[in-house]
Tab-separated table of C-alpha atoms in Angstrom:
chain	number	residue	atom	x	y	z
Q	1	MET	CA	214.043	-78.498	175.000
Q	2	GLN	CA	217.004	-77.642	173.443
Q	3	ASN	CA	215.648	-77.620	170.366
Q	4	GLN	CA	212.667	-75.590	171.168
Q	5	GLU	CA	214.868	-72.787	172.755
Q	6	GLY	CA	216.528	-72.872	169.627
Q	7	GLN	CA	213.872	-72.830	167.937
Q	8	LEU	CA	213.056	-69.532	169.988
Q	9	ALA	CA	216.364	-68.109	169.425
Q	10	ALA	CA	216.454	-68.848	165.633
Q	11	ASP	CA	212.946	-67.056	165.302
Q	12	GLY	CA	214.063	-63.952	167.610
Q	13	GLU	CA	216.904	-63.297	165.351
Q	14	THR	CA	214.570	-63.812	162.046
Q	15	GLU	CA	212.066	-61.492	163.780
Q	16	VAL	CA	214.839	-58.505	164.773
Q	17	THR	CA	216.341	-58.977	160.947
Q	18	CYS	CA	213.230	-58.737	160.111
Q	19	GLY	CA	212.722	-55.751	161.926
Q	20	ILE	CA	215.887	-54.110	160.550
Q	21	GLU	CA	214.990	-54.978	157.223
Q	22	ASP	CA	211.511	-52.942	157.449
Q	23	TRP	CA	212.395	-50.522	159.693
Q	24	ALA	CA	212.926	-48.062	156.721
Q	25	ASN	CA	209.302	-47.914	155.982
Q	26	PHE	CA	208.458	-47.758	159.274
Q	27	GLY	CA	205.016	-45.669	159.726
Q	28	GLY	CA	203.690	-46.122	156.298
Q	29	GLY	CA	206.640	-45.785	154.307
Q	30	GLY	CA	209.027	-43.525	156.291
Q	31	ASP	CA	210.835	-40.552	155.693
Q	32	GLY	CA	212.791	-41.901	152.624
Q	33	ASP	CA	209.484	-42.028	150.748
Q	34	VAL	CA	208.480	-38.796	151.902
Q	35	MET	CA	212.383	-37.499	150.775
Q	36	GLN	CA	211.726	-39.044	147.256
Q	37	GLN	CA	208.234	-37.539	146.659
Q	38	GLN	CA	209.543	-34.216	147.617
Q	39	SER	CA	212.645	-34.648	145.397
Q	40	SER	CA	210.668	-35.292	142.617
Q	41	VAL	CA	208.942	-31.791	142.713
Q	42	PRO	CA	211.226	-28.973	141.208
Q	43	PHE	CA	212.411	-26.071	144.009
Q	44	VAL	CA	210.261	-23.637	141.084
Q	45	GLY	CA	208.210	-25.433	138.652
Q	46	ASP	CA	206.870	-24.287	135.268
Q	47	LYS	CA	203.908	-22.091	135.103
Q	48	GLU	CA	200.371	-23.626	135.268
Q	49	PRO	CA	197.180	-22.086	134.422
Q	50	LEU	CA	194.807	-21.206	137.195
Q	51	SER	CA	192.411	-23.758	136.049
Q	52	ALA	CA	194.662	-26.378	137.005
Q	53	LEU	CA	194.440	-25.399	140.614
Q	54	ALA	CA	190.899	-25.240	140.714
Q	55	ALA	CA	190.620	-28.693	139.063
Q	56	GLU	CA	192.709	-29.981	141.688
Q	57	TYR	CA	190.225	-28.512	144.613
Q	58	GLN	CA	187.643	-28.956	142.616
Q	59	SER	CA	185.793	-31.382	144.928
Q	60	GLY	CA	187.304	-29.228	148.133
Q	61	SER	CA	185.414	-26.473	150.232
Q	62	PRO	CA	183.394	-23.909	148.023
Q	63	ILE	CA	185.067	-21.122	149.945
Q	64	LEU	CA	188.482	-21.938	148.496
Q	65	LEU	CA	187.175	-22.193	145.281
Q	66	GLN	CA	186.422	-18.945	145.496
Q	67	LYS	CA	189.359	-17.658	146.574
Q	68	ILE	CA	191.052	-19.635	143.540
Q	69	GLU	CA	188.463	-17.356	141.596
Q	70	MET	CA	189.816	-14.471	143.112
Q	71	LEU	CA	192.888	-15.153	142.284
Q	72	GLY	CA	192.094	-14.798	138.646
Q	73	ASP	CA	191.009	-11.213	138.404
Q	74	LYS	CA	194.807	-10.677	139.187
Q	75	TYR	CA	197.109	-13.529	138.006
Q	76	VAL	CA	196.645	-15.729	134.955
Q	77	ALA	CA	198.935	-18.464	136.085
Q	78	ILE	CA	200.848	-20.053	139.506
Q	79	ARG	CA	204.406	-22.112	139.824
Q	80	ARG	CA	204.662	-24.801	142.265
Q	81	THR	CA	207.815	-24.807	144.920
Q	82	ARG	CA	208.519	-27.581	146.485
Q	83	GLY	CA	207.429	-27.919	150.081
Q	84	ASP	CA	210.843	-28.046	152.148
Q	85	GLY	CA	210.134	-25.428	154.310
Q	86	ASN	CA	211.704	-22.996	152.418
Q	87	CYS	CA	208.668	-22.824	149.654
Q	88	PHE	CA	207.513	-19.380	150.816
Q	89	PHE	CA	211.184	-17.618	150.342
Q	90	ARG	CA	212.273	-19.041	147.799
Q	91	SER	CA	208.863	-18.102	145.928
Q	92	PHE	CA	209.073	-14.830	146.981
Q	93	MET	CA	212.493	-14.379	146.074
Q	94	PHE	CA	212.322	-15.875	142.182
Q	95	SER	CA	209.048	-13.703	141.757
Q	96	TYR	CA	211.450	-10.367	142.800
Q	97	LEU	CA	214.026	-11.316	140.869
Q	98	GLU	CA	211.592	-12.111	138.038
Q	99	HIS	CA	210.258	-8.904	138.452
Q	100	ILE	CA	213.403	-7.459	138.267
Q	101	LEU	CA	214.166	-9.090	135.167
Q	102	GLU	CA	211.378	-8.327	133.339
Q	103	LYS	CA	211.401	-4.334	134.409
Q	104	GLN	CA	214.854	-3.756	134.618
Q	105	ASP	CA	214.795	-1.333	137.163
Q	106	ARG	CA	218.104	-0.136	138.175
Q	107	VAL	CA	216.637	2.750	140.713
Q	108	GLU	CA	215.325	-0.538	142.512
Q	109	VAL	CA	218.254	-2.387	142.289
Q	110	ASP	CA	220.373	0.050	143.883
Q	111	ARG	CA	217.832	1.014	146.507
Q	112	ILE	CA	217.670	-2.735	147.658
Q	113	LYS	CA	221.827	-2.898	147.465
Q	114	ALA	CA	222.067	0.317	150.232
Q	115	ASN	CA	219.243	-2.057	152.562
Q	116	VAL	CA	221.083	-5.035	152.215
Q	117	GLU	CA	224.251	-3.215	153.215
Q	118	GLU	CA	222.281	-2.098	156.173
Q	119	CYS	CA	220.753	-5.340	157.130
Q	120	ARG	CA	224.170	-6.632	157.303
Q	121	LYS	CA	225.096	-4.183	159.870
Q	122	THR	CA	221.941	-5.023	161.639
Q	123	LEU	CA	222.849	-8.563	161.941
Q	124	GLN	CA	226.355	-7.988	162.793
Q	125	SER	CA	225.193	-5.639	166.074
Q	126	LEU	CA	223.321	-8.613	166.800
Q	127	GLY	CA	226.130	-10.824	167.348
Q	128	TYR	CA	225.919	-12.372	164.290
Q	129	VAL	CA	229.485	-13.624	162.830
Q	130	ASP	CA	229.735	-12.397	159.040
Q	131	PHE	CA	230.435	-16.457	157.616
Q	132	THR	CA	226.540	-17.160	158.874
Q	133	PHE	CA	225.118	-14.971	156.437
Q	134	GLU	CA	227.675	-13.394	154.083
Q	135	ASP	CA	227.386	-16.736	151.558
Q	136	PHE	CA	223.676	-16.027	151.215
Q	137	PHE	CA	223.637	-12.372	150.542
Q	138	ALA	CA	226.496	-12.952	148.023
Q	139	LEU	CA	224.789	-14.718	146.323
Q	140	PHE	CA	221.641	-12.859	146.335
Q	141	LEU	CA	223.410	-10.062	145.378
Q	142	GLU	CA	225.138	-12.036	142.406
Q	143	GLN	CA	221.746	-12.681	141.006
Q	144	LEU	CA	220.347	-9.221	141.240
Q	145	ASP	CA	223.424	-8.208	139.100
Q	146	ASP	CA	222.863	-10.892	136.781
Q	147	VAL	CA	219.411	-10.176	135.837
Q	148	LEU	CA	220.272	-6.835	134.698
Q	149	GLN	CA	221.082	-7.141	131.190
Q	150	GLY	CA	223.913	-5.490	129.185
Q	151	ASN	CA	226.899	-6.850	131.937
Q	152	GLU	CA	228.985	-9.869	130.935
Q	153	THR	CA	227.323	-11.949	133.559
Q	154	SER	CA	223.667	-11.233	132.446
Q	155	ILE	CA	221.186	-14.282	132.278
Q	156	SER	CA	217.747	-14.796	130.062
Q	157	HIS	CA	214.597	-15.847	132.085
Q	158	GLU	CA	215.328	-19.199	131.015
Q	159	GLU	CA	218.609	-19.225	133.161
Q	160	LEU	CA	216.943	-17.508	135.823
Q	161	LEU	CA	214.629	-20.435	136.008
Q	162	ASN	CA	217.016	-22.902	135.317
Q	163	ARG	CA	219.445	-21.769	138.423
Q	164	SER	CA	216.057	-21.441	140.480
Q	165	ARG	CA	216.154	-25.213	140.429
Q	166	GLU	CA	219.708	-26.133	141.475
Q	167	GLN	CA	219.995	-26.276	145.027
Q	168	SER	CA	223.156	-24.508	145.287
Q	169	VAL	CA	221.337	-21.328	143.838
Q	170	SER	CA	217.961	-21.986	145.149
Q	171	ASP	CA	219.352	-21.857	148.837
Q	172	TYR	CA	219.331	-17.998	148.371
Q	173	GLY	CA	215.819	-18.060	150.278
Q	174	GLU	CA	218.266	-18.787	153.189
Q	175	PHE	CA	218.740	-15.067	152.985
Q	176	LEU	CA	215.535	-13.809	153.982
Q	177	PHE	CA	215.642	-16.258	156.636
Q	178	CYS	CA	218.144	-14.602	158.084
Q	179	LEU	CA	216.832	-11.515	158.231
Q	180	SER	CA	213.260	-12.747	159.473
Q	181	PHE	CA	215.277	-14.910	162.445
Q	182	ALA	CA	217.190	-11.446	162.575
Q	183	SER	CA	214.131	-8.994	163.151
Q	184	GLN	CA	212.306	-11.439	165.430
Q	185	GLN	CA	215.459	-11.463	167.716
Q	186	TRP	CA	215.715	-7.272	167.629
Q	187	ASN	CA	212.117	-6.901	168.208
Q	188	LEU	CA	212.586	-8.849	171.172
Q	189	TRP	CA	215.655	-7.026	172.110
Q	190	VAL	CA	213.336	-4.009	172.121
Q	191	LYS	CA	210.935	-5.264	174.043
Q	192	LYS	CA	213.511	-6.076	176.980
Q	193	VAL	CA	214.928	-2.511	176.621
Q	194	THR	CA	211.486	-0.996	176.416
Q	195	MET	CA	210.598	-2.682	179.655
Q	196	CYS	CA	213.470	-1.992	181.513
Q	197	THR	CA	213.094	1.778	180.800
Q	198	LEU	CA	209.696	1.573	182.469
Q	199	LEU	CA	210.831	0.139	185.176
Q	200	HIS	CA	213.935	2.163	185.693
Q	201	TYR	CA	213.612	5.369	184.161
Q	202	PRO	CA	210.022	6.230	184.194
Q	203	MET	CA	210.598	10.106	183.303
Q	204	HIS	CA	211.601	9.439	180.229
Q	205	TRP	CA	209.746	6.490	179.260
Q	206	VAL	CA	207.734	8.022	176.515
Q	207	TYR	CA	210.952	9.504	174.792
Q	208	GLN	CA	212.640	6.026	175.018
Q	209	PHE	CA	209.709	4.445	173.756
Q	210	VAL	CA	209.539	6.708	170.555
Q	211	LEU	CA	213.012	6.120	169.809
Q	212	TYR	CA	213.328	2.186	170.140
Q	213	THR	CA	210.056	1.663	168.455
Q	214	SER	CA	211.147	4.069	165.735
Q	215	THR	CA	215.019	2.046	165.287
Q	216	ALA	CA	212.967	-1.206	165.082
Q	217	ALA	CA	210.491	-0.186	162.689
Q	218	LEU	CA	214.012	0.934	160.641
Q	219	VAL	CA	215.305	-2.439	160.736
Q	220	MET	CA	212.025	-3.928	160.072
Q	221	GLN	CA	212.004	-1.938	156.787
Q	222	CYS	CA	215.044	-3.708	155.599
Q	223	TYR	CA	213.187	-6.716	155.236
Q	224	TRP	CA	209.012	-6.104	155.201
Q	225	CYS	CA	209.283	-2.703	153.232
Q	226	TRP	CA	212.104	-2.809	150.916
Q	227	PHE	CA	210.455	-5.089	148.547
């Protein structure tokens, strides 16, 4: 009996030990494999012809292939980005900085800087503490200045790409994430104020609604329209 119990205890220890060792592989590979797979993809990839995308989805939906063909009417190449949740913001920011680098549009840069300052004030008015967003704003403005040629810190297209592949710089996409989240909060606040206006000040609801809607549209311009 003692031998059997001892054997059961030993077996139990073996099972527990195996469970701990295999924990990282729980669920078909675990998060470790997913993270390793993600880390193998650069934050911003090299240019690839659209034909590479078409070949990848060759056995997919005909509608999807048709959409890829339609992209070929306007674009000649694509860049892949790491799918870590910031891929949209990262893609947008790199594309925008690349556009400024190629066009050297200083008027556009001045316009964006003015709107960034307005966005900073909007975040502060919504209760955001400066240190929660200031670093992202400063990083974006730094990259914006550096893509303009003729300065001591001016960079080439190759350097822009290299910087965008560094996480410390690539995270400037958080700049747009802050604006997106803040704009949602602002819209919710506007809806609440508008509802209070409808309930408590029926004689002035038209004026108040137009006022708050216009204000919200102005704030949204800081994010959606200034690009």
